[in-house]
Short mmCIF file of N, CA, C and O in Angstrom, two decimals:
data_model
loop_
_atom_site.label_atom_id
_atom_site.label_comp_id
_atom_site.label_asym_id
_atom_site.label_seq_id
_atom_site.Cartn_x
_atom_site.Cartn_y
_atom_site.Cartn_z
N MET P 1 0.84 -1.19 0.02
CA MET P 1 -0.01 -0.05 -0.02
C MET P 1 0.86 1.25 0.03
O MET P 1 1.83 1.31 0.81
N VAL P 2 0.57 2.16 -0.78
CA VAL P 2 1.31 3.40 -1.05
C VAL P 2 0.93 4.32 -0.06
O VAL P 2 -0.28 4.58 0.17
N ASN P 3 1.77 4.99 0.79
CA ASN P 3 1.53 6.06 1.60
C ASN P 3 1.44 7.31 0.86
O ASN P 3 2.44 7.90 0.32
N LEU P 4 0.21 7.77 0.74
CA LEU P 4 0.00 8.99 -0.20
C LEU P 4 0.57 10.15 0.30
O LEU P 4 1.14 10.89 -0.56
N SER P 5 0.72 10.34 1.55
CA SER P 5 1.40 11.62 2.03
C SER P 5 2.87 11.64 1.58
O SER P 5 3.49 12.62 1.28
N VAL P 6 3.42 10.35 1.76
CA VAL P 6 4.89 10.25 1.26
C VAL P 6 5.08 10.42 -0.18
O VAL P 6 6.00 11.12 -0.60
N LEU P 7 4.08 9.95 -0.95
CA LEU P 7 4.19 10.24 -2.44
C LEU P 7 3.96 11.62 -2.60
O LEU P 7 4.64 12.24 -3.55
N ILE P 8 3.06 12.33 -2.06
CA ILE P 8 2.93 13.73 -2.31
C ILE P 8 4.11 14.51 -1.91
O ILE P 8 4.53 15.46 -2.59
N ASP P 9 4.80 14.10 -0.82
CA ASP P 9 6.11 14.82 -0.42
C ASP P 9 7.15 14.53 -1.55
O ASP P 9 7.88 15.51 -1.98
N ALA P 10 7.20 13.26 -2.18
CA ALA P 10 8.01 13.08 -3.33
C ALA P 10 7.72 13.92 -4.49
O ALA P 10 8.70 14.42 -5.18
N LEU P 11 6.56 14.09 -4.72
CA LEU P 11 6.17 15.03 -5.84
C LEU P 11 6.52 16.45 -5.55
O LEU P 11 6.84 17.15 -6.50
N ASP P 12 6.42 16.78 -4.30
CA ASP P 12 6.73 18.20 -3.94
C ASP P 12 8.09 18.58 -3.95
O ASP P 12 8.56 19.66 -4.17
N PHE P 13 8.99 17.57 -3.53
CA PHE P 13 10.35 17.87 -3.37
C PHE P 13 11.25 16.96 -4.40
O PHE P 13 11.19 15.69 -4.17
N HIS P 14 11.90 17.48 -5.19
CA HIS P 14 12.75 16.70 -6.09
C HIS P 14 14.04 17.50 -6.42
O HIS P 14 13.93 18.70 -6.40
N LEU P 15 14.93 16.71 -6.61
CA LEU P 15 16.32 17.41 -7.05
C LEU P 15 16.69 16.78 -8.50
O LEU P 15 16.29 15.79 -8.85
N ASP P 16 17.20 17.73 -9.29
CA ASP P 16 17.52 17.25 -10.67
C ASP P 16 18.46 16.12 -10.62
O ASP P 16 18.41 15.33 -11.62
N GLU P 17 19.38 15.95 -9.70
CA GLU P 17 20.23 14.81 -9.76
C GLU P 17 19.85 13.51 -9.15
O GLU P 17 20.52 12.63 -9.09
N SER P 18 18.57 13.51 -8.80
CA SER P 18 18.08 12.31 -8.22
C SER P 18 16.68 11.77 -8.86
O SER P 18 16.13 12.63 -9.59
N LEU P 19 16.39 10.52 -8.81
CA LEU P 19 15.28 9.81 -9.39
C LEU P 19 14.42 9.31 -8.14
O LEU P 19 14.96 8.91 -7.05
N VAL P 20 13.18 9.26 -8.29
CA VAL P 20 12.25 8.80 -7.11
C VAL P 20 11.46 7.58 -7.87
O VAL P 20 10.93 7.73 -8.96
N PHE P 21 11.39 6.61 -7.14
CA PHE P 21 10.74 5.30 -7.64
C PHE P 21 9.72 4.82 -6.64
O PHE P 21 9.99 5.13 -5.30
N LEU P 22 8.71 4.28 -7.02
CA LEU P 22 7.78 3.53 -6.16
C LEU P 22 8.01 2.06 -6.30
O LEU P 22 8.03 1.52 -7.39
N ASN P 23 8.31 1.34 -5.11
CA ASN P 23 8.49 -0.01 -5.19
C ASN P 23 7.02 -0.59 -5.16
O ASN P 23 6.33 -0.53 -4.08
N LYS P 24 6.62 -1.10 -6.21
CA LYS P 24 5.18 -1.61 -6.41
C LYS P 24 4.78 -2.80 -5.30
O LYS P 24 3.77 -2.94 -5.07
N GLU P 25 5.79 -3.56 -4.99
CA GLU P 25 5.50 -4.66 -3.99
C GLU P 25 5.35 -4.17 -2.62
O GLU P 25 4.48 -4.61 -1.86
N THR P 26 6.30 -3.21 -2.23
CA THR P 26 6.29 -2.78 -0.79
C THR P 26 5.50 -1.39 -0.59
O THR P 26 5.09 -1.15 0.56
N GLY P 27 5.26 -0.66 -1.64
CA GLY P 27 4.64 0.66 -1.60
C GLY P 27 5.54 1.73 -1.05
O GLY P 27 5.21 2.85 -0.93
N GLU P 28 6.85 1.34 -1.00
CA GLU P 28 7.87 2.21 -0.41
C GLU P 28 8.29 3.24 -1.67
O GLU P 28 8.49 2.80 -2.71
N ILE P 29 8.61 4.43 -1.19
CA ILE P 29 9.06 5.51 -2.09
C ILE P 29 10.52 5.58 -1.82
O ILE P 29 10.98 5.81 -0.80
N VAL P 30 11.38 5.38 -2.88
CA VAL P 30 12.83 5.40 -2.79
C VAL P 30 13.37 6.49 -3.65
O VAL P 30 12.89 6.81 -4.83
N HIS P 31 14.45 7.13 -3.17
CA HIS P 31 15.20 8.04 -3.96
C HIS P 31 16.68 7.49 -4.24
O HIS P 31 17.18 6.88 -3.40
N VAL P 32 17.03 7.74 -5.41
CA VAL P 32 18.39 7.36 -5.85
C VAL P 32 19.11 8.44 -6.69
O VAL P 32 18.39 9.09 -7.50
N LEU P 33 20.29 8.66 -6.51
CA LEU P 33 20.95 9.59 -7.36
C LEU P 33 21.21 8.98 -8.71
O LEU P 33 21.46 7.84 -8.92
N LYS P 34 20.87 9.89 -9.69
CA LYS P 34 20.85 9.33 -11.16
C LYS P 34 21.98 8.59 -11.70
O LYS P 34 22.04 7.67 -12.35
N HIS P 35 23.26 9.04 -11.13
CA HIS P 35 24.43 8.49 -11.56
C HIS P 35 24.80 7.04 -11.03
O HIS P 35 25.69 6.45 -11.53
N TYR P 36 24.05 6.72 -9.98
CA TYR P 36 24.20 5.39 -9.45
C TYR P 36 23.67 4.23 -10.43
O TYR P 36 24.17 3.14 -10.40
N LEU P 37 22.57 4.47 -11.09
CA LEU P 37 22.09 3.52 -11.99
C LEU P 37 23.06 3.01 -12.90
O LEU P 37 23.24 1.79 -13.18
N PRO P 38 23.70 3.86 -13.72
CA PRO P 38 24.65 3.48 -14.77
C PRO P 38 25.75 2.72 -14.14
O PRO P 38 26.45 1.72 -14.71
N MET P 39 26.18 3.15 -12.90
CA MET P 39 27.26 2.49 -12.22
C MET P 39 26.97 0.94 -12.02
O MET P 39 27.75 0.19 -12.18
N VAL P 40 25.70 0.78 -11.51
CA VAL P 40 25.27 -0.64 -11.22
C VAL P 40 25.25 -1.37 -12.51
O VAL P 40 25.72 -2.44 -12.72
N GLU P 41 24.61 -0.72 -13.53
CA GLU P 41 24.50 -1.45 -14.79
C GLU P 41 25.82 -1.72 -15.50
O GLU P 41 25.98 -2.66 -16.15
N ASP P 42 26.87 -0.91 -15.19
CA ASP P 42 28.28 -1.20 -15.57
C ASP P 42 29.05 -2.19 -14.76
O ASP P 42 30.21 -2.52 -14.95
N GLY P 43 28.36 -2.74 -13.71
CA GLY P 43 28.97 -3.65 -12.94
C GLY P 43 29.84 -3.20 -11.75
O GLY P 43 30.48 -3.98 -11.14
N GLU P 44 29.74 -1.92 -11.46
CA GLU P 44 30.51 -1.30 -10.38
C GLU P 44 29.97 -1.80 -9.03
O GLU P 44 28.66 -2.07 -8.84
N ASP P 45 30.70 -1.89 -8.03
CA ASP P 45 30.18 -2.48 -6.71
C ASP P 45 30.03 -1.40 -5.61
O ASP P 45 29.51 -1.74 -4.58
N GLY P 46 30.47 -0.11 -5.90
CA GLY P 46 30.30 0.86 -4.98
C GLY P 46 31.04 0.78 -3.73
O GLY P 46 30.93 1.39 -2.65
N ARG P 47 32.13 -0.06 -3.79
CA ARG P 47 33.10 -0.26 -2.80
C ARG P 47 33.67 1.05 -2.25
O ARG P 47 33.93 1.22 -0.96
N ASN P 48 33.97 2.00 -3.06
CA ASN P 48 34.69 3.25 -2.73
C ASN P 48 33.75 4.42 -2.35
O ASN P 48 34.16 5.50 -2.09
N LEU P 49 32.50 4.07 -2.10
CA LEU P 49 31.61 5.08 -1.75
C LEU P 49 31.43 5.34 -0.25
O LEU P 49 31.98 4.45 0.57
N LEU P 50 31.09 6.47 0.20
CA LEU P 50 30.90 6.72 1.66
C LEU P 50 29.84 5.94 2.17
O LEU P 50 28.99 5.41 1.42
N PRO P 51 29.79 5.62 3.49
CA PRO P 51 28.78 4.83 4.00
C PRO P 51 27.21 5.32 3.67
O PRO P 51 26.57 4.30 3.30
N TRP P 52 26.99 6.50 3.70
CA TRP P 52 25.57 6.89 3.29
C TRP P 52 25.35 6.66 1.85
O TRP P 52 24.12 6.35 1.42
N GLU P 53 26.32 6.89 1.00
CA GLU P 53 26.19 6.54 -0.45
C GLU P 53 26.00 5.02 -0.62
O GLU P 53 25.20 4.61 -1.55
N LYS P 54 26.64 4.24 0.11
CA LYS P 54 26.48 2.76 -0.06
C LYS P 54 25.01 2.31 0.12
O LYS P 54 24.49 1.45 -0.68
N GLU P 55 24.28 2.96 1.12
CA GLU P 55 22.96 2.50 1.42
C GLU P 55 22.09 3.02 0.01
O GLU P 55 21.23 2.24 -0.37
N VAL P 56 22.31 4.22 -0.41
CA VAL P 56 21.58 4.57 -1.78
C VAL P 56 22.00 3.69 -2.90
O VAL P 56 21.12 3.33 -3.71
N PHE P 57 23.24 3.35 -2.89
CA PHE P 57 23.80 2.35 -4.06
C PHE P 57 22.97 1.12 -4.00
O PHE P 57 22.65 0.49 -5.04
N LYS P 58 22.67 0.57 -2.82
CA LYS P 58 22.03 -0.75 -2.64
C LYS P 58 20.68 -0.51 -3.22
O LYS P 58 20.22 -1.55 -3.85
N ILE P 59 19.98 0.56 -3.09
CA ILE P 59 18.69 0.84 -3.59
C ILE P 59 18.85 0.73 -5.17
O ILE P 59 18.04 0.19 -5.69
N ALA P 60 19.80 1.53 -5.64
CA ALA P 60 19.95 1.45 -7.09
C ALA P 60 20.25 0.05 -7.58
O ALA P 60 19.75 -0.30 -8.65
N GLU P 61 20.99 -0.81 -6.83
CA GLU P 61 21.22 -2.22 -7.28
C GLU P 61 19.90 -2.94 -7.30
O GLU P 61 19.61 -3.72 -8.20
N ASP P 62 19.06 -2.63 -6.28
CA ASP P 62 17.67 -3.24 -6.32
C ASP P 62 16.84 -2.93 -7.51
O ASP P 62 16.15 -3.76 -7.97
N ILE P 63 16.89 -1.68 -7.85
CA ILE P 63 16.13 -1.21 -8.97
C ILE P 63 16.55 -1.80 -10.16
O ILE P 63 15.73 -2.18 -11.01
N VAL P 64 17.93 -1.98 -10.49
CA VAL P 64 18.41 -2.43 -11.68
C VAL P 64 18.12 -4.01 -11.70
O VAL P 64 17.62 -4.54 -12.68
N ASP P 65 18.27 -4.61 -10.55
CA ASP P 65 18.16 -6.21 -10.53
C ASP P 65 16.59 -6.50 -10.52
O ASP P 65 16.42 -7.69 -10.99
N HIS P 66 15.77 -5.66 -10.00
CA HIS P 66 14.30 -5.95 -9.97
C HIS P 66 13.52 -4.88 -10.51
O HIS P 66 12.50 -4.42 -10.00
N GLU P 67 13.80 -4.42 -11.75
CA GLU P 67 13.12 -3.28 -12.31
C GLU P 67 11.71 -3.47 -12.53
O GLU P 67 10.91 -2.57 -12.56
N GLU P 68 11.27 -4.65 -12.63
CA GLU P 68 9.75 -4.91 -12.76
C GLU P 68 9.06 -4.57 -11.43
O GLU P 68 7.78 -4.30 -11.47
N ASN P 69 9.67 -4.48 -10.45
CA ASN P 69 9.10 -4.10 -9.00
C ASN P 69 9.06 -2.54 -8.89
O ASN P 69 8.34 -2.03 -7.91
N TYR P 70 9.66 -1.86 -9.86
CA TYR P 70 9.67 -0.27 -9.59
C TYR P 70 9.08 0.42 -10.79
O TYR P 70 9.13 0.02 -11.88
N VAL P 71 8.43 1.56 -10.41
CA VAL P 71 8.10 2.47 -11.35
C VAL P 71 8.67 3.81 -10.88
O VAL P 71 8.55 4.31 -9.80
N GLU P 72 9.08 4.58 -12.04
CA GLU P 72 9.64 5.88 -11.67
C GLU P 72 8.61 6.93 -11.49
O GLU P 72 7.56 6.99 -12.18
N ILE P 73 8.78 7.70 -10.41
CA ILE P 73 7.85 8.91 -10.29
C ILE P 73 8.54 10.00 -10.85
O ILE P 73 9.49 10.52 -10.36
N ASN P 74 8.17 10.19 -12.06
CA ASN P 74 8.86 11.33 -12.91
C ASN P 74 8.34 12.58 -12.59
O ASN P 74 7.51 13.28 -13.25
N THR P 75 8.68 13.32 -11.46
CA THR P 75 8.30 14.50 -10.83
C THR P 75 8.38 15.73 -11.76
O THR P 75 7.66 16.65 -11.75
N GLN P 76 9.50 15.56 -12.59
CA GLN P 76 9.70 16.76 -13.48
C GLN P 76 8.68 16.90 -14.56
O GLN P 76 8.35 18.04 -15.09
N PHE P 77 8.02 15.87 -14.87
CA PHE P 77 6.94 15.97 -15.98
C PHE P 77 5.59 15.71 -15.45
O PHE P 77 4.59 16.37 -16.02
N GLU P 78 5.47 15.09 -14.33
CA GLU P 78 4.20 14.94 -13.69
C GLU P 78 3.55 16.20 -12.98
O GLU P 78 2.40 16.45 -13.07
N VAL P 79 4.48 17.02 -12.41
CA VAL P 79 4.15 18.09 -11.83
C VAL P 79 4.63 19.37 -12.54
O VAL P 79 5.83 19.56 -12.73
N ASP P 80 3.70 20.13 -13.02
CA ASP P 80 4.02 21.46 -13.68
C ASP P 80 3.61 22.55 -12.78
O ASP P 80 2.47 22.99 -12.67
N ASP P 81 4.64 23.03 -12.05
CA ASP P 81 4.35 24.00 -11.03
C ASP P 81 3.75 25.24 -11.74
O ASP P 81 2.93 25.87 -11.10
N TYR P 82 4.15 25.66 -12.94
CA TYR P 82 3.69 26.86 -13.54
C TYR P 82 2.19 26.67 -13.87
O TYR P 82 1.34 27.48 -13.66
N ASP P 83 1.77 25.42 -14.27
CA ASP P 83 0.36 25.23 -14.64
C ASP P 83 -0.50 25.40 -13.36
O ASP P 83 -1.58 25.74 -13.37
N ILE P 84 0.13 24.87 -12.23
CA ILE P 84 -0.60 24.85 -10.98
C ILE P 84 -0.79 26.25 -10.47
O ILE P 84 -1.87 26.66 -10.04
N MET P 85 0.25 27.03 -10.63
CA MET P 85 0.25 28.36 -10.30
C MET P 85 -0.82 29.16 -11.11
O MET P 85 -1.57 29.99 -10.66
N GLU P 86 -0.89 28.95 -12.43
CA GLU P 86 -1.73 29.62 -13.35
C GLU P 86 -3.25 29.17 -12.94
O GLU P 86 -4.01 30.16 -12.92
N ASP P 87 -3.48 27.97 -12.65
CA ASP P 87 -4.79 27.42 -12.23
C ASP P 87 -5.23 28.16 -11.09
O ASP P 87 -6.45 28.50 -10.86
N PHE P 88 -4.20 28.33 -10.06
CA PHE P 88 -4.64 28.94 -8.83
C PHE P 88 -5.07 30.40 -9.04
O PHE P 88 -6.07 30.80 -8.58
N CYS P 89 -4.28 31.08 -9.97
CA CYS P 89 -4.68 32.45 -10.22
C CYS P 89 -6.04 32.58 -10.76
O CYS P 89 -6.86 33.48 -10.47
N LEU P 90 -6.40 31.61 -11.60
CA LEU P 90 -7.60 31.63 -12.23
C LEU P 90 -8.72 31.22 -11.41
O LEU P 90 -9.94 31.58 -11.51
N ALA P 91 -8.46 30.54 -10.29
CA ALA P 91 -9.51 30.16 -9.30
C ALA P 91 -9.69 31.33 -8.31
O ALA P 91 -10.77 31.16 -7.51
N VAL P 92 -8.71 32.37 -8.23
CA VAL P 92 -9.10 33.43 -7.32
C VAL P 92 -10.35 34.22 -7.68
O VAL P 92 -10.61 34.55 -8.84
N LYS P 93 -11.23 34.36 -6.63
CA LYS P 93 -12.51 35.07 -7.04
C LYS P 93 -12.49 36.47 -7.34
O LYS P 93 -13.12 37.06 -8.04
N ASN P 94 -11.63 37.10 -6.55
CA ASN P 94 -11.51 38.63 -6.75
C ASN P 94 -10.83 38.91 -7.90
O ASN P 94 -9.59 38.65 -8.11
N SER P 95 -11.61 39.57 -8.91
CA SER P 95 -11.05 39.72 -10.31
C SER P 95 -9.76 40.70 -10.35
O SER P 95 -8.84 40.38 -11.14
N GLN P 96 -9.69 41.66 -9.28
CA GLN P 96 -8.47 42.59 -9.37
C GLN P 96 -7.20 41.77 -8.86
O GLN P 96 -6.12 41.86 -9.51
N VAL P 97 -7.37 40.93 -7.82
CA VAL P 97 -6.28 40.15 -7.32
C VAL P 97 -5.93 39.14 -8.45
O VAL P 97 -4.77 38.93 -8.70
N GLN P 98 -6.95 38.48 -9.02
CA GLN P 98 -6.73 37.49 -10.09
C GLN P 98 -5.88 38.10 -11.14
O GLN P 98 -4.89 37.53 -11.69
N GLU P 99 -6.20 39.33 -11.72
CA GLU P 99 -5.58 40.05 -12.73
C GLU P 99 -4.01 40.35 -12.34
O GLU P 99 -3.20 40.08 -13.17
N GLN P 100 -3.83 40.71 -11.05
CA GLN P 100 -2.53 40.94 -10.79
C GLN P 100 -1.66 39.79 -10.47
O GLN P 100 -0.45 39.75 -10.89
N LEU P 101 -2.25 38.64 -10.01
CA LEU P 101 -1.63 37.41 -10.07
C LEU P 101 -1.28 36.90 -11.46
O LEU P 101 -0.05 36.47 -11.67
N LEU P 102 -2.09 36.95 -12.35
CA LEU P 102 -1.80 36.50 -13.70
C LEU P 102 -0.78 37.31 -14.34
O LEU P 102 0.07 36.79 -15.03
N SER P 103 -0.86 38.66 -14.07
CA SER P 103 0.25 39.55 -14.54
C SER P 103 1.60 39.08 -14.11
O SER P 103 2.55 39.12 -14.71
N ALA P 104 1.62 38.82 -12.72
CA ALA P 104 2.86 38.43 -12.08
C ALA P 104 3.66 37.18 -12.64
O ALA P 104 4.87 37.05 -12.50
N ILE P 105 2.77 36.30 -13.14
CA ILE P 105 3.41 35.04 -13.63
C ILE P 105 3.73 34.97 -15.00
O ILE P 105 4.09 33.90 -15.53
N ARG P 106 3.81 36.15 -15.68
CA ARG P 106 4.23 36.25 -17.00
C ARG P 106 5.64 36.63 -17.09
O ARG P 106 6.22 37.57 -16.41
N GLY P 107 6.37 35.86 -17.95
CA GLY P 107 7.92 36.27 -18.17
C GLY P 107 8.84 35.68 -17.16
O GLY P 107 8.48 34.97 -16.11
N LYS P 108 10.03 36.05 -17.28
CA LYS P 108 11.10 35.60 -16.33
C LYS P 108 10.87 36.21 -14.93
O LYS P 108 10.45 37.26 -14.77
N GLY P 109 11.17 35.36 -13.88
CA GLY P 109 10.91 35.71 -12.61
C GLY P 109 9.62 35.39 -12.08
O GLY P 109 9.25 36.07 -11.04
N ALA P 110 8.80 34.69 -12.79
CA ALA P 110 7.33 34.50 -12.52
C ALA P 110 7.15 33.87 -11.08
O ALA P 110 6.22 34.36 -10.35
N PHE P 111 7.97 32.96 -10.71
CA PHE P 111 7.85 32.29 -9.43
C PHE P 111 8.13 33.23 -8.21
O PHE P 111 7.34 33.31 -7.27
N ARG P 112 9.15 34.13 -8.37
CA ARG P 112 9.47 35.12 -7.30
C ARG P 112 8.31 36.00 -7.25
O ARG P 112 7.78 36.50 -6.08
N ARG P 113 7.82 36.72 -8.34
CA ARG P 113 6.64 37.71 -8.36
C ARG P 113 5.52 37.10 -7.85
O ARG P 113 4.78 37.66 -7.05
N PHE P 114 5.19 35.83 -8.23
CA PHE P 114 3.97 35.27 -7.67
C PHE P 114 4.04 35.18 -6.11
O PHE P 114 3.08 35.45 -5.56
N LYS P 115 5.06 34.62 -5.61
CA LYS P 115 5.35 34.54 -4.15
C LYS P 115 5.13 35.87 -3.57
O LYS P 115 4.44 35.95 -2.43
N ASP P 116 5.70 36.89 -4.16
CA ASP P 116 5.53 38.24 -3.56
C ASP P 116 4.05 38.67 -3.49
O ASP P 116 3.63 39.19 -2.55
N LYS P 117 3.38 38.26 -4.58
CA LYS P 117 2.04 38.81 -4.71
C LYS P 117 1.08 37.94 -3.70
O LYS P 117 0.28 38.52 -3.02
N ILE P 118 1.30 36.68 -3.55
CA ILE P 118 0.42 35.87 -2.54
C ILE P 118 0.79 36.36 -1.19
O ILE P 118 -0.15 36.43 -0.31
N GLU P 119 2.03 36.80 -0.93
CA GLU P 119 2.15 37.31 0.44
C GLU P 119 1.58 38.71 0.60
O GLU P 119 0.93 39.00 1.57
N PHE P 120 1.78 39.45 -0.37
CA PHE P 120 1.04 40.83 -0.45
C PHE P 120 -0.49 40.76 -0.22
O PHE P 120 -1.05 41.46 0.60
N PHE P 121 -1.03 39.77 -0.85
CA PHE P 121 -2.54 39.78 -0.73
C PHE P 121 -2.93 38.79 0.42
O PHE P 121 -4.11 38.50 0.72
N ASP P 122 -1.91 38.28 1.18
CA ASP P 122 -2.18 37.37 2.36
C ASP P 122 -3.04 36.20 2.01
O ASP P 122 -3.95 35.91 2.67
N ILE P 123 -2.56 35.50 0.85
CA ILE P 123 -3.34 34.36 0.47
C ILE P 123 -2.31 33.11 0.29
O ILE P 123 -2.66 32.21 -0.38
N GLU P 124 -1.27 33.18 1.18
CA GLU P 124 -0.34 32.06 1.03
C GLU P 124 -0.99 30.83 1.48
O GLU P 124 -0.66 29.83 0.86
N GLU P 125 -1.70 30.86 2.58
CA GLU P 125 -2.34 29.60 2.99
C GLU P 125 -3.36 28.96 1.90
O GLU P 125 -3.31 27.72 1.70
N GLU P 126 -4.02 29.85 1.31
CA GLU P 126 -4.89 29.28 0.14
C GLU P 126 -4.05 28.75 -0.92
O GLU P 126 -4.51 27.55 -1.51
N TRP P 127 -2.91 29.31 -1.31
CA TRP P 127 -2.04 28.83 -2.24
C TRP P 127 -1.60 27.43 -1.81
O TRP P 127 -1.53 26.51 -2.73
N TYR P 128 -1.11 27.43 -0.71
CA TYR P 128 -0.44 26.09 -0.35
C TYR P 128 -1.48 24.96 -0.10
O TYR P 128 -1.23 23.70 -0.49
N ASP P 129 -2.73 25.41 0.25
CA ASP P 129 -3.83 24.32 0.29
C ASP P 129 -4.09 23.92 -1.13
O ASP P 129 -4.28 22.71 -1.35
N TYR P 130 -4.28 24.79 -2.04
CA TYR P 130 -4.57 24.57 -3.37
C TYR P 130 -3.49 23.62 -3.94
O TYR P 130 -3.73 22.71 -4.65
N ARG P 131 -2.14 23.96 -3.86
CA ARG P 131 -1.10 23.23 -4.39
C ARG P 131 -1.13 21.80 -3.79
O ARG P 131 -0.98 20.87 -4.54
N TYR P 132 -1.33 21.61 -2.47
CA TYR P 132 -1.27 20.39 -1.90
C TYR P 132 -2.41 19.52 -2.52
O TYR P 132 -2.22 18.35 -2.91
N HIS P 133 -3.57 20.04 -2.72
CA HIS P 133 -4.75 19.35 -3.30
C HIS P 133 -4.36 18.86 -4.77
O HIS P 133 -4.71 17.84 -5.14
N ARG P 134 -3.74 19.70 -5.34
CA ARG P 134 -3.30 19.36 -6.82
C ARG P 134 -2.28 18.22 -6.93
O ARG P 134 -2.43 17.32 -7.58
N LEU P 135 -1.40 18.43 -5.81
CA LEU P 135 -0.33 17.30 -5.85
C LEU P 135 -1.06 15.98 -5.31
O LEU P 135 -0.62 14.89 -5.83
N LYS P 136 -2.01 16.17 -4.45
CA LYS P 136 -2.75 14.92 -4.07
C LYS P 136 -3.52 14.23 -5.27
O LYS P 136 -3.43 12.95 -5.43
N GLU P 137 -4.11 15.13 -6.08
CA GLU P 137 -4.68 14.56 -7.36
C GLU P 137 -3.59 13.79 -8.19
O GLU P 137 -3.97 12.75 -8.76
N ILE P 138 -2.57 14.41 -8.34
CA ILE P 138 -1.58 13.84 -9.19
C ILE P 138 -1.07 12.50 -8.65
O ILE P 138 -0.82 11.48 -9.27
N ALA P 139 -0.91 12.49 -7.30
CA ALA P 139 -0.55 11.26 -6.61
C ALA P 139 -1.46 10.22 -6.70
O ALA P 139 -1.18 9.05 -6.99
N ILE P 140 -2.74 10.42 -6.62
CA ILE P 140 -3.86 9.51 -6.76
C ILE P 140 -3.90 8.89 -8.20
O ILE P 140 -4.04 7.64 -8.36
N ASN P 141 -3.75 9.84 -9.09
CA ASN P 141 -3.79 9.36 -10.46
C ASN P 141 -2.51 8.58 -10.82
O ASN P 141 -2.71 7.47 -11.59
N PHE P 142 -1.43 8.84 -10.20
CA PHE P 142 -0.15 8.04 -10.51
C PHE P 142 -0.42 6.53 -9.83
O PHE P 142 -0.07 5.62 -10.42
N VAL P 143 -0.95 6.60 -8.62
CA VAL P 143 -1.22 5.19 -7.91
C VAL P 143 -2.16 4.45 -8.89
O VAL P 143 -1.88 3.27 -9.04
N LYS P 144 -3.10 5.08 -9.38
CA LYS P 144 -4.29 4.47 -10.23
C LYS P 144 -3.53 3.77 -11.34
O LYS P 144 -3.75 2.61 -11.85
N LYS P 145 -2.60 4.65 -11.98
CA LYS P 145 -1.83 4.12 -13.33
C LYS P 145 -0.94 2.95 -13.02
O LYS P 145 -0.70 2.18 -13.89
N THR P 146 -0.47 2.84 -11.87
CA THR P 146 0.42 1.83 -11.50
C THR P 146 -0.04 0.42 -11.18
O THR P 146 0.63 -0.49 -10.92
N LYS P 147 -1.36 0.44 -10.94
CA LYS P 147 -1.96 -0.80 -10.50
C LYS P 147 -2.32 -1.66 -11.72
O LYS P 147 -2.22 -1.46 -12.84
#
């Protein structure tokens, strides 16, 4: 059984240098550095890694050895933060606030301007609730696809 809140956290927090997988058998969400998978595939043993790296390397080994048990949670494509931000802007009832938010998200620096505007209008809580619910929808759809 997949822990939905752990999956939502995985969707919410990702690093470019790591991959996130769901172990379909255990429901566990695991993180692995991208460069470990080719190392395992090339037959390296990870002997020269630091202790914390060896733990992650073992996960990479299991992913390569039992790839049928894993599905990648491709957070960079499943979660489009800009689309979520734009949808939130469109959901704001006050037309003047909505207009200013939509204007803020156009062009370079959109995320910073958006953050400034939601703070200015004191609607951060609404934004984080909205984003959480969108991530939850994405997580639920992801789980349905993996069954």
